[in-house]
Short mmCIF file of C-alpha atoms and ligand atoms in Angstrom, two decimals:
data_model
loop_
_atom_site.label_atom_id
_atom_site.label_comp_id
_atom_site.label_asym_id
_atom_site.label_seq_id
_atom_site.Cartn_x
_atom_site.Cartn_y
_atom_site.Cartn_z
CA MET B 29 24.54 -2.82 -33.65
CA THR B 30 21.57 -1.73 -31.57
CA SER B 31 19.96 1.22 -33.21
CA LYS B 32 17.35 3.56 -31.88
CA LYS B 33 14.84 2.10 -34.34
CA GLU B 34 15.12 -1.49 -33.20
CA ILE B 35 14.27 -1.03 -29.54
CA GLY B 36 12.36 2.17 -29.96
CA TRP B 37 14.32 4.57 -27.77
CA ASN B 38 13.20 8.13 -28.18
CA PHE B 39 15.33 10.15 -25.83
CA ASP B 40 15.07 13.80 -24.92
CA ASN B 41 17.15 14.49 -21.85
CA SER B 42 15.78 17.63 -20.27
CA TYR B 43 17.26 16.99 -16.82
CA ALA B 44 20.71 16.95 -18.40
CA ARG B 45 20.08 20.52 -19.54
CA LEU B 46 19.78 21.79 -15.96
CA PRO B 47 22.87 23.42 -14.43
CA ASN B 48 25.48 20.69 -14.11
CA THR B 49 25.52 21.00 -10.33
CA PHE B 50 22.28 18.94 -10.29
CA PHE B 51 24.00 15.80 -11.54
CA SER B 52 27.21 14.07 -12.42
CA THR B 53 27.63 12.56 -15.84
CA VAL B 54 28.58 8.94 -15.43
CA LYS B 55 30.15 6.29 -17.57
CA PRO B 56 28.82 2.73 -17.71
CA ASN B 57 30.36 0.26 -15.28
CA PRO B 58 30.23 -2.91 -17.36
CA VAL B 59 29.31 -6.19 -15.71
CA ASP B 60 30.66 -9.63 -16.54
CA ALA B 61 27.84 -11.80 -17.72
CA PRO B 62 24.48 -10.05 -17.85
CA LYS B 63 21.47 -12.30 -18.08
CA LEU B 64 17.92 -11.06 -18.46
CA VAL B 65 15.82 -12.71 -15.76
CA ILE B 66 12.57 -10.84 -16.28
CA LEU B 67 11.18 -8.35 -18.75
CA ASN B 68 7.86 -6.56 -18.44
CA ASP B 69 6.46 -7.13 -21.95
CA SER B 70 3.30 -5.21 -21.34
CA LEU B 71 5.11 -2.15 -19.98
CA ALA B 72 7.62 -2.37 -22.83
CA GLY B 73 4.69 -2.22 -25.25
CA THR B 74 3.12 0.78 -23.51
CA LEU B 75 6.42 2.61 -23.66
CA GLY B 76 6.77 1.91 -27.37
CA PHE B 77 9.67 -0.53 -27.02
CA ASP B 78 10.05 -3.69 -29.00
CA ALA B 79 10.21 -6.29 -26.21
CA ASP B 80 11.93 -8.81 -28.48
CA ALA B 81 14.66 -6.32 -29.29
CA LEU B 82 15.20 -5.75 -25.56
CA LYS B 83 15.65 -9.48 -25.13
CA THR B 84 18.49 -9.73 -27.66
CA ALA B 85 22.10 -9.72 -26.51
CA GLU B 86 22.35 -6.05 -27.50
CA GLY B 87 19.18 -5.15 -25.60
CA ILE B 88 20.46 -6.89 -22.50
CA GLU B 89 23.78 -5.05 -22.76
CA ILE B 90 21.79 -1.82 -22.47
CA LEU B 91 19.66 -3.05 -19.55
CA ALA B 92 22.88 -4.08 -17.81
CA GLY B 93 24.47 -0.67 -18.31
CA ASN B 94 27.22 -2.21 -20.44
CA HIS B 95 26.20 -0.27 -23.48
CA VAL B 96 24.82 3.24 -23.75
CA PRO B 97 21.97 3.49 -26.24
CA GLU B 98 21.96 6.20 -28.87
CA GLY B 99 20.56 9.44 -27.53
CA SER B 100 21.21 8.58 -23.90
CA ALA B 101 23.17 10.89 -21.62
CA PRO B 102 23.79 8.81 -18.49
CA LEU B 103 23.90 10.76 -15.26
CA ALA B 104 23.62 10.36 -11.52
CA GLN B 105 21.33 12.87 -9.83
CA ALA B 106 22.36 14.98 -6.88
CA TYR B 107 20.02 15.12 -3.92
CA ALA B 108 19.96 15.36 -0.17
CA GLY B 109 17.52 13.96 2.33
CA HIS B 110 16.33 13.58 5.87
CA GLN B 111 17.00 9.94 6.68
CA PHE B 112 15.08 8.99 9.82
CA GLY B 113 15.08 12.70 10.60
CA HIS B 114 18.80 13.31 10.00
CA PHE B 115 19.84 15.51 7.13
CA ASN B 116 22.49 14.17 4.73
CA MET B 117 23.90 14.77 1.28
CA LEU B 118 22.99 11.70 -0.79
CA GLY B 119 22.58 11.46 -4.58
CA ASP B 120 22.33 8.44 -6.86
CA GLY B 121 24.99 6.23 -5.36
CA ARG B 122 23.96 3.11 -7.17
CA ALA B 123 21.74 4.27 -9.99
CA MET B 124 22.05 6.07 -13.27
CA LEU B 125 19.49 7.89 -15.29
CA VAL B 126 19.88 6.49 -18.79
CA GLY B 127 17.71 9.26 -20.12
CA GLU B 128 14.16 10.50 -20.59
CA HIS B 129 12.20 8.51 -23.10
CA ILE B 130 9.22 10.03 -24.89
CA THR B 131 6.50 7.40 -25.30
CA PRO B 132 4.19 7.04 -28.31
CA GLU B 133 1.53 8.84 -26.22
CA ASP B 134 3.97 11.70 -25.77
CA ASN B 135 4.63 11.00 -22.10
CA ARG B 136 8.09 11.70 -20.75
CA VAL B 137 9.51 8.99 -18.51
CA ASP B 138 12.84 8.50 -16.79
CA ILE B 139 14.61 5.27 -17.62
CA GLN B 140 16.87 4.50 -14.69
CA LEU B 141 19.19 1.61 -13.98
CA LYS B 142 19.33 0.76 -10.28
CA GLY B 143 22.37 -1.21 -9.16
CA SER B 144 24.46 0.03 -12.09
CA GLY B 145 27.68 0.66 -10.21
CA ARG B 146 29.58 3.37 -8.41
CA THR B 147 29.02 7.08 -9.05
CA PRO B 148 30.51 10.20 -7.46
CA PHE B 149 27.65 9.93 -4.90
CA SER B 150 28.42 6.38 -3.79
CA ARG B 151 30.21 7.37 -0.59
CA GLY B 152 31.35 4.04 0.88
CA GLY B 153 28.93 1.89 -1.13
CA ASP B 154 29.71 -0.45 -4.00
CA GLY B 155 26.99 0.97 -6.24
CA ARG B 156 25.49 -2.44 -6.68
CA ALA B 157 22.24 -4.16 -5.77
CA ALA B 158 21.31 -7.75 -5.02
CA LEU B 159 18.99 -9.87 -7.11
CA GLY B 160 16.46 -10.55 -4.33
CA PRO B 161 15.72 -6.90 -3.49
CA MET B 162 15.54 -5.90 -7.19
CA LEU B 163 13.02 -8.67 -7.87
CA ARG B 164 11.17 -7.58 -4.76
CA GLU B 165 10.92 -4.02 -6.10
CA TYR B 166 9.74 -5.45 -9.42
CA ILE B 167 6.96 -7.50 -7.79
CA ILE B 168 5.72 -4.85 -5.39
CA SER B 169 5.89 -1.88 -7.73
CA GLU B 170 3.97 -3.80 -10.39
CA ALA B 171 1.43 -4.92 -7.77
CA MET B 172 1.03 -1.30 -6.68
CA HIS B 173 0.41 -0.25 -10.27
CA ALA B 174 -2.29 -2.90 -10.60
CA LEU B 175 -3.80 -1.63 -7.33
CA ARG B 176 -4.03 1.79 -9.04
CA ILE B 177 -1.56 3.37 -6.65
CA PRO B 178 0.78 5.84 -8.37
CA THR B 179 4.22 4.28 -8.56
CA THR B 180 7.43 3.93 -10.46
CA ARG B 181 7.34 0.84 -12.68
CA SER B 182 9.74 -1.99 -13.36
CA LEU B 183 10.75 -2.78 -16.91
CA ALA B 184 13.38 -5.45 -16.38
CA VAL B 185 15.79 -7.16 -14.05
CA VAL B 186 19.15 -8.33 -15.30
CA ALA B 187 21.40 -10.56 -13.22
CA THR B 188 24.93 -9.24 -13.54
CA GLY B 189 26.74 -12.56 -13.22
CA GLU B 190 28.80 -10.95 -10.47
CA SER B 191 28.65 -11.55 -6.75
CA ILE B 192 28.18 -8.74 -4.31
CA ILE B 193 29.25 -8.72 -0.72
CA ARG B 194 26.62 -8.11 1.91
CA GLU B 195 26.22 -10.17 5.07
CA SER B 196 26.79 -13.06 2.72
CA MET B 197 27.71 -13.24 -0.97
CA LEU B 198 24.69 -12.50 -3.14
CA HIS B 199 23.94 -12.44 -6.85
CA GLY B 200 24.18 -8.93 -8.25
CA ALA B 201 21.36 -7.47 -10.36
CA ILE B 202 20.22 -4.32 -12.08
CA LEU B 203 16.63 -3.12 -12.18
CA THR B 204 15.37 -0.90 -14.99
CA ARG B 205 13.03 1.53 -13.32
CA VAL B 206 10.56 3.75 -15.14
CA ALA B 207 9.27 6.89 -13.46
CA ASP B 208 7.50 10.12 -14.33
CA SER B 209 10.66 11.58 -12.86
CA HIS B 210 13.11 11.06 -10.04
CA ILE B 211 12.83 14.60 -8.70
CA ARG B 212 12.46 14.28 -4.94
CA VAL B 213 11.85 16.49 -1.95
CA GLY B 214 15.54 15.76 -1.41
CA THR B 215 16.42 17.30 -4.79
CA PHE B 216 14.93 20.58 -3.57
CA GLN B 217 16.66 20.20 -0.22
CA TYR B 218 19.96 19.84 -2.04
CA ALA B 219 19.33 23.02 -4.05
CA ALA B 220 18.02 25.02 -1.10
CA ASN B 221 20.92 24.08 1.15
CA TRP B 222 23.88 24.14 -1.15
CA ARG B 223 23.05 26.07 -4.29
CA PRO B 224 22.31 29.74 -5.00
CA VAL B 225 18.66 30.71 -5.13
CA GLU B 226 18.81 31.13 -8.94
CA GLU B 227 19.48 27.41 -9.26
CA LEU B 228 16.67 26.58 -6.87
CA ARG B 229 14.40 28.68 -9.08
CA ILE B 230 15.59 26.86 -12.19
CA LEU B 231 14.79 23.53 -10.52
CA ALA B 232 11.35 24.75 -9.44
CA ASP B 233 10.56 26.13 -12.89
CA TYR B 234 11.74 22.90 -14.49
CA THR B 235 9.60 20.82 -12.12
CA ILE B 236 6.53 22.94 -12.80
CA GLN B 237 7.02 22.67 -16.53
CA ARG B 238 7.52 18.92 -16.34
CA HIS B 239 4.85 17.91 -13.84
CA TYR B 240 2.44 20.78 -13.33
CA PRO B 241 2.39 22.82 -16.57
CA GLU B 242 -1.14 24.00 -15.79
CA ILE B 243 0.12 26.24 -12.95
CA GLU B 244 2.86 27.96 -14.95
CA GLY B 245 0.85 31.16 -15.38
CA ASP B 246 -0.40 31.32 -11.78
CA GLU B 247 0.14 34.45 -9.73
CA ASN B 248 2.54 32.63 -7.41
CA PRO B 249 3.51 29.46 -9.28
CA TYR B 250 5.80 28.31 -6.45
CA LEU B 251 2.92 28.38 -4.00
CA SER B 252 0.86 26.47 -6.56
CA LEU B 253 3.70 23.95 -6.85
CA LEU B 254 3.67 23.44 -3.11
CA GLN B 255 -0.11 23.07 -3.10
CA GLU B 256 -0.08 20.59 -5.97
CA VAL B 257 2.60 18.44 -4.37
CA ILE B 258 0.65 18.48 -1.12
CA LYS B 259 -2.43 17.30 -3.03
CA ARG B 260 -0.59 14.51 -4.82
CA GLN B 261 1.16 13.25 -1.71
CA ALA B 262 -2.03 13.39 0.36
CA ALA B 263 -3.80 11.37 -2.32
CA LEU B 264 -0.91 8.92 -2.56
CA ILE B 265 -0.55 8.29 1.16
CA SER B 266 -4.31 7.85 1.55
CA LYS B 267 -4.07 5.10 -1.06
CA TRP B 268 -1.25 3.44 0.87
CA GLN B 269 -3.34 3.50 4.05
CA LEU B 270 -6.41 2.16 2.30
CA ALA B 271 -4.42 -0.73 0.81
CA GLY B 272 -2.45 -1.46 3.99
CA PHE B 273 0.86 -0.64 2.34
CA ILE B 274 3.78 0.25 4.55
CA HIS B 275 6.57 2.02 2.70
CA GLY B 276 9.08 1.51 5.45
CA VAL B 277 11.56 4.25 4.63
CA MET B 278 9.76 7.53 4.05
CA ASN B 279 12.91 9.61 4.05
CA THR B 280 12.60 12.89 2.17
CA ASP B 281 14.86 11.52 -0.58
CA ASN B 282 12.29 8.79 -1.13
CA MET B 283 9.39 11.21 -1.61
CA THR B 284 8.76 12.24 -5.19
CA ILE B 285 7.49 15.57 -6.45
CA SER B 286 5.42 13.71 -9.05
CA GLY B 287 3.48 11.87 -6.33
CA GLU B 288 4.68 8.40 -7.31
CA THR B 289 5.64 5.77 -4.76
CA ILE B 290 9.37 5.22 -5.04
CA ASP B 291 12.11 3.04 -3.59
CA TYR B 292 10.76 -0.31 -2.59
CA GLY B 293 13.29 -1.22 0.03
CA PRO B 294 11.83 -2.51 3.26
CA CYS B 295 8.19 -2.01 2.29
CA ALA B 296 5.52 -4.64 2.87
CA PHE B 297 1.77 -5.03 3.11
CA MET B 298 0.19 -5.24 6.52
CA ASP B 299 -1.56 -8.46 7.42
CA SER B 300 -3.24 -8.07 10.83
CA TYR B 301 -4.59 -4.58 11.22
CA ASP B 302 -2.44 -2.67 13.66
CA LEU B 303 -1.48 0.98 13.46
CA ALA B 304 1.88 0.17 15.03
CA THR B 305 2.91 -2.26 12.29
CA VAL B 306 6.57 -1.93 11.31
CA PHE B 307 8.42 -4.45 9.15
CA SER B 308 11.74 -2.72 8.59
CA SER B 309 14.56 -4.08 10.70
CA ILE B 310 16.16 -0.64 10.99
CA ASP B 311 13.00 1.26 11.96
CA ARG B 312 13.43 0.51 15.63
CA GLU B 313 11.38 3.41 16.90
CA GLY B 314 8.50 2.95 14.52
CA ARG B 315 8.98 6.31 12.84
CA TYR B 316 7.59 4.84 9.63
CA ALA B 317 4.95 2.59 11.21
CA TYR B 318 1.70 2.12 9.27
CA GLY B 319 -0.28 4.53 11.43
CA ASN B 320 2.44 7.15 11.29
CA GLN B 321 2.66 7.41 7.50
CA PRO B 322 0.11 10.22 7.07
CA TYR B 323 1.89 12.26 9.72
CA ILE B 324 5.32 11.64 8.17
CA GLY B 325 3.90 12.68 4.80
CA GLY B 326 3.04 16.04 6.38
CA TRP B 327 6.47 16.27 8.00
CA ASN B 328 8.19 15.64 4.67
CA LEU B 329 5.98 18.19 2.94
CA ALA B 330 6.95 20.75 5.57
CA ARG B 331 10.59 20.09 4.65
CA PHE B 332 9.63 20.64 1.00
CA ALA B 333 7.87 23.90 1.89
CA GLU B 334 11.00 25.12 3.70
CA THR B 335 13.05 24.70 0.54
CA LEU B 336 10.64 26.93 -1.37
CA LEU B 337 10.69 29.83 1.12
CA PRO B 338 13.01 32.11 -0.90
CA LEU B 339 10.73 31.67 -3.92
CA LEU B 340 7.43 32.08 -2.12
CA HIS B 341 8.01 35.69 -1.06
CA ASP B 342 10.83 38.23 -0.86
CA GLU B 343 10.20 38.73 2.83
CA GLN B 344 10.97 35.69 4.87
CA GLU B 345 8.24 36.25 7.43
CA GLU B 346 5.63 36.47 4.72
CA ALA B 347 7.09 33.41 2.97
CA VAL B 348 6.86 31.38 6.17
CA LYS B 349 3.25 32.41 6.60
CA ILE B 350 2.38 31.37 3.04
CA ALA B 351 4.12 28.03 3.49
CA GLN B 352 2.45 27.33 6.82
CA ASP B 353 -0.98 28.11 5.39
CA ALA B 354 -0.42 25.64 2.57
CA ILE B 355 0.95 22.93 4.85
CA SER B 356 -1.93 23.31 7.26
CA GLY B 357 -4.26 22.21 4.45
CA TYR B 358 -2.60 18.80 4.16
CA ASN B 359 -4.44 16.97 6.94
CA LYS B 360 -7.84 17.93 5.59
CA ILE B 361 -6.96 16.89 2.03
CA TYR B 362 -5.56 13.60 3.27
CA GLN B 363 -8.60 12.92 5.43
CA THR B 364 -11.01 13.72 2.60
CA HIS B 365 -9.26 11.20 0.35
CA TRP B 366 -9.14 8.59 3.06
CA LEU B 367 -12.84 8.99 3.90
CA ALA B 368 -13.77 8.76 0.21
CA GLY B 369 -11.67 5.60 -0.08
CA MET B 370 -13.23 4.02 3.00
CA ARG B 371 -16.71 4.83 1.72
CA ALA B 372 -15.87 2.99 -1.48
CA LYS B 373 -14.43 0.04 0.45
CA LEU B 374 -17.71 -0.26 2.32
CA GLY B 375 -19.97 0.29 -0.67
CA ILE B 376 -21.11 3.74 0.37
CA PHE B 377 -21.98 6.27 -2.33
CA ASN B 378 -23.10 9.33 -0.40
CA GLU B 379 -21.77 11.19 2.62
CA GLU B 380 -23.05 11.21 6.16
CA LYS B 381 -21.40 13.03 8.98
CA ASP B 382 -20.98 9.95 11.16
CA ASP B 383 -19.23 7.93 8.46
CA GLU B 384 -15.85 8.43 10.02
CA VAL B 385 -17.05 6.91 13.30
CA LEU B 386 -18.40 3.91 11.41
CA PHE B 387 -15.00 3.40 9.78
CA THR B 388 -12.88 3.87 12.88
CA ASP B 389 -15.19 1.58 14.86
CA LEU B 390 -14.56 -1.22 12.37
CA LEU B 391 -10.83 -0.62 12.47
CA LYS B 392 -10.84 -0.73 16.27
CA ILE B 393 -12.64 -4.06 16.22
CA MET B 394 -10.15 -5.30 13.64
CA GLN B 395 -7.23 -4.18 15.79
CA LYS B 396 -8.70 -5.84 18.88
CA ASN B 397 -9.14 -9.13 17.02
CA LYS B 398 -5.88 -8.91 15.06
CA ALA B 399 -8.01 -9.33 11.96
CA ASP B 400 -6.34 -9.55 8.59
CA TYR B 401 -6.83 -6.13 6.97
CA THR B 402 -7.27 -7.24 3.35
CA ASN B 403 -9.26 -10.35 4.07
CA THR B 404 -11.70 -8.61 6.40
CA PHE B 405 -12.70 -6.26 3.59
CA ARG B 406 -12.67 -9.17 1.16
CA SER B 407 -15.10 -11.09 3.38
CA LEU B 408 -17.37 -8.07 3.66
CA THR B 409 -17.23 -7.65 -0.12
CA LEU B 410 -18.17 -11.26 -0.74
CA ASP B 411 -20.69 -11.14 2.09
CA LYS B 412 -18.98 -14.27 3.28
CA ILE B 413 -18.22 -14.05 6.95
CA GLU B 414 -15.47 -16.60 7.08
CA GLU B 415 -13.82 -18.27 10.00
CA ALA B 416 -11.97 -15.58 11.87
CA PRO B 417 -12.27 -14.43 15.46
CA ILE B 418 -13.48 -10.98 14.43
CA PHE B 419 -16.69 -12.38 13.03
CA ASP B 420 -17.58 -13.98 16.38
CA ASP B 421 -17.09 -10.72 18.25
CA ALA B 422 -20.37 -9.27 19.49
CA GLU B 423 -19.03 -5.79 18.79
CA PHE B 424 -18.57 -6.80 15.17
CA ALA B 425 -22.14 -8.05 14.95
CA LYS B 426 -23.35 -4.70 16.22
CA TRP B 427 -21.11 -2.85 13.83
CA HIS B 428 -22.34 -5.01 10.94
CA GLU B 429 -25.89 -4.05 11.73
CA GLN B 430 -24.99 -0.35 11.76
CA TRP B 431 -23.25 -0.74 8.44
CA GLN B 432 -26.27 -2.49 6.93
CA ASP B 433 -28.48 0.34 8.19
CA ARG B 434 -26.10 2.83 6.66
CA LEU B 435 -26.28 1.02 3.32
CA SER B 436 -30.05 0.88 3.37
CA ARG B 437 -30.26 4.65 3.92
CA GLN B 438 -28.50 5.41 0.64
CA ASN B 439 -31.06 3.79 -1.64
CA VAL B 440 -28.61 2.12 -3.96
CA PRO B 441 -29.22 -1.34 -5.45
CA LYS B 442 -27.31 -4.18 -3.81
CA GLU B 443 -25.50 -4.97 -7.06
CA SER B 444 -24.04 -1.46 -7.22
CA VAL B 445 -22.82 -1.74 -3.64
CA SER B 446 -21.22 -5.05 -4.40
CA LYS B 447 -19.64 -3.74 -7.61
CA LEU B 448 -18.17 -0.72 -5.84
CA MET B 449 -16.76 -2.91 -3.07
CA ARG B 450 -15.20 -5.39 -5.49
CA ASN B 451 -13.60 -2.52 -7.29
CA SER B 452 -12.24 -0.98 -4.09
CA ASN B 453 -11.09 -3.98 -2.06
CA PRO B 454 -8.31 -6.03 -3.58
CA SER B 455 -8.72 -9.72 -3.04
CA VAL B 456 -5.02 -10.33 -3.57
CA ILE B 457 -2.07 -8.31 -2.37
CA PRO B 458 1.61 -9.26 -2.40
CA ARG B 459 1.44 -11.24 0.82
CA ASN B 460 4.78 -11.44 2.56
CA HIS B 461 5.04 -15.23 2.55
CA ARG B 462 4.14 -15.36 -1.14
CA VAL B 463 6.72 -12.73 -2.01
CA GLU B 464 9.38 -14.55 0.01
CA GLU B 465 8.50 -17.86 -1.59
CA ALA B 466 8.82 -16.35 -5.09
CA LEU B 467 12.12 -14.65 -4.25
CA GLU B 468 13.57 -17.77 -2.72
CA ALA B 469 12.77 -19.86 -5.77
CA ALA B 470 14.10 -17.20 -8.13
CA ALA B 471 17.15 -15.79 -6.37
CA GLU B 472 18.33 -19.00 -4.77
CA LYS B 473 17.27 -21.72 -7.19
CA GLY B 474 16.94 -19.84 -10.46
CA ASP B 475 13.31 -20.95 -10.74
CA TYR B 476 11.22 -18.01 -11.95
CA SER B 477 7.95 -19.90 -12.39
CA VAL B 478 6.70 -19.07 -8.87
CA LEU B 479 7.45 -15.39 -9.34
CA LYS B 480 5.79 -15.24 -12.74
CA LYS B 481 2.63 -16.90 -11.47
CA LEU B 482 2.57 -14.46 -8.54
CA LEU B 483 2.97 -11.50 -10.89
CA GLU B 484 0.10 -12.78 -13.00
CA VAL B 485 -2.20 -13.06 -9.99
CA LEU B 486 -1.16 -9.64 -8.69
CA SER B 487 -1.87 -8.01 -12.03
CA GLN B 488 -5.65 -8.40 -11.43
CA PRO B 489 -6.15 -7.61 -7.77
CA TYR B 490 -9.85 -6.82 -8.16
CA ALA B 491 -10.75 -9.83 -10.30
CA TYR B 492 -11.96 -12.11 -7.48
CA SER B 493 -11.28 -15.09 -9.72
CA LYS B 494 -11.23 -18.70 -8.64
CA ASP B 495 -7.55 -19.30 -9.35
CA GLN B 496 -6.60 -16.41 -7.07
CA GLU B 497 -8.12 -17.95 -3.99
CA GLU B 498 -4.94 -19.76 -3.01
CA TYR B 499 -3.22 -16.37 -2.89
CA CYS B 500 -5.73 -14.92 -0.43
CA LYS B 501 -4.78 -17.37 2.25
CA LEU B 502 -2.73 -16.38 5.24
CA PRO B 503 0.54 -18.11 6.00
CA GLU B 504 0.79 -20.80 8.62
CA SER B 505 1.14 -18.78 11.79
CA SER B 506 4.72 -18.08 12.64
CA SER B 507 6.25 -17.10 15.93
CA ILE B 508 8.85 -14.96 14.16
CA PRO B 509 7.51 -11.58 13.05
CA TYR B 510 8.10 -10.76 9.39
CA GLN B 511 11.08 -8.47 8.91
CA THR B 512 12.27 -6.55 5.89
CA PHE B 513 15.67 -5.10 5.12
CA CYS B 514 16.83 -2.10 3.14
CA GLY B 515 17.54 -3.11 -0.43
CA THR B 516 21.24 -2.51 -0.19
P1 AMP Q 7 17.96 4.07 -0.43
O1 AMP Q 7 17.96 3.48 0.93
O2 AMP Q 7 17.97 3.06 -1.55
O3 AMP Q 7 16.91 5.11 -0.63
O4 AMP Q 7 19.36 4.82 -0.57
C1 AMP Q 7 19.77 5.88 0.23
C2 AMP Q 7 21.05 6.45 -0.30
O5 AMP Q 7 22.11 5.47 -0.21
C3 AMP Q 7 21.02 6.87 -1.75
O6 AMP Q 7 21.85 7.99 -1.89
C4 AMP Q 7 21.59 5.68 -2.45
O7 AMP Q 7 22.13 6.01 -3.71
C5 AMP Q 7 22.67 5.24 -1.49
N1 AMP Q 7 22.99 3.81 -1.62
C6 AMP Q 7 22.21 2.76 -1.28
N2 AMP Q 7 22.83 1.61 -1.55
C7 AMP Q 7 24.04 1.91 -2.09
C8 AMP Q 7 25.14 1.16 -2.57
N3 AMP Q 7 25.13 -0.17 -2.57
N4 AMP Q 7 26.20 1.83 -3.06
C9 AMP Q 7 26.22 3.16 -3.08
N5 AMP Q 7 25.21 3.94 -2.63
C10 AMP Q 7 24.13 3.33 -2.14
MG1 MG Q 8 16.21 6.18 -2.08
#
């Protein structure tokens, strides 16, 4: 029998103590022949789990949702969301929260199984997930973590041994996702739209206690909550922009209150710099295009602010004013983070008022030359102007001179500039062709060696090591634009 001691579960399920309208308790939906295809040993260690115990038949039964570990109280969370601008009731239709695990460092994390079967929120769906997309979430979320971008993590993927029906028959799989929490803007939208204000207040108080305990005693803690979430999301989205990450489906149900990136469906990293970059096959109007992400972040936060109105002030007019004031601060906070990040990418330690122009000038030249975003910064970091049209552009030469002048004005040794740039510009990102190659080998041929090597390289994005060089290369040019699909 699997006991709490063997694996190291240490559950305390606070979400399950909320009013029961916030979730549905669910029973496991056993799968036929679960097989562990990947386990994150290092994350298991950090969480205080015995990785070997997770790899035993009993451990795998738990990761497959076939067996409920001691202390777990499986549930599916209720939430709503604006999907591409349209408001819907959603909820965990193919996921279950196994419970909240308290780590040896006393951190509380959600352990969630994604692809674990039908729940009362499944609507027409089968509650299942395919192996390819779950491995994709594993790769990209772990790469994001290594890039120091707040994110949910991936502990394991188990193949279910069952087929699922999509456009073709696919292997089913379950991802074990670890998050600070799964409370979303959509969770608040659910409460604000369909539950009495007392329940909304309970949710807000719970969220404050769990994620922002330092504001509990503030004069208006709900305003502080709004301000803190604005700060976290502004910081998060600036990091996405700086890394060239395109989330692809920034619906309000995919925006966390903790400020973690969540739900790696159609996301991908941009190659050629272009504000209009969209990879998702369903994002036909470019709502979630790269250049639109900061704006959509603000839009989603405005939806969050609306849910808090009854808590912000007794008089609606006053509440609206308070919310608008807070929301109007978002752009500035975002821009400050982005500028700081760009300074670091270009080795700049101090501030000058024309810095923004210097940055946008470079980006314009990159856009004009369809320059690879990551590799342009990599070349600048290595001071190795490699073969690429951008480096032959006279405008670039002029820009380069201005940048060098800017660097010389700050009086910082060259080595420090170089160190800052290496630490701010990843040399490897999960390039689309590399991710596809790894997924194809794994999901279609059962060969996980390509994926494991990729994960290893992605775990040190700032290392600039020799053996990573292969992974910096661009794919052979293709006439077919890269497209991603929702992980359903
Ligand atoms: P996502 O696109 O993964 O953020 O999911 C949006 C909503 O659709 C959530 O409520 C999911 O739980 C639900 N959903 C996605 N895929 C499935 C599925 N295969 N079965 C049931 N519900 C699903
Ligand atoms: Mg989602």
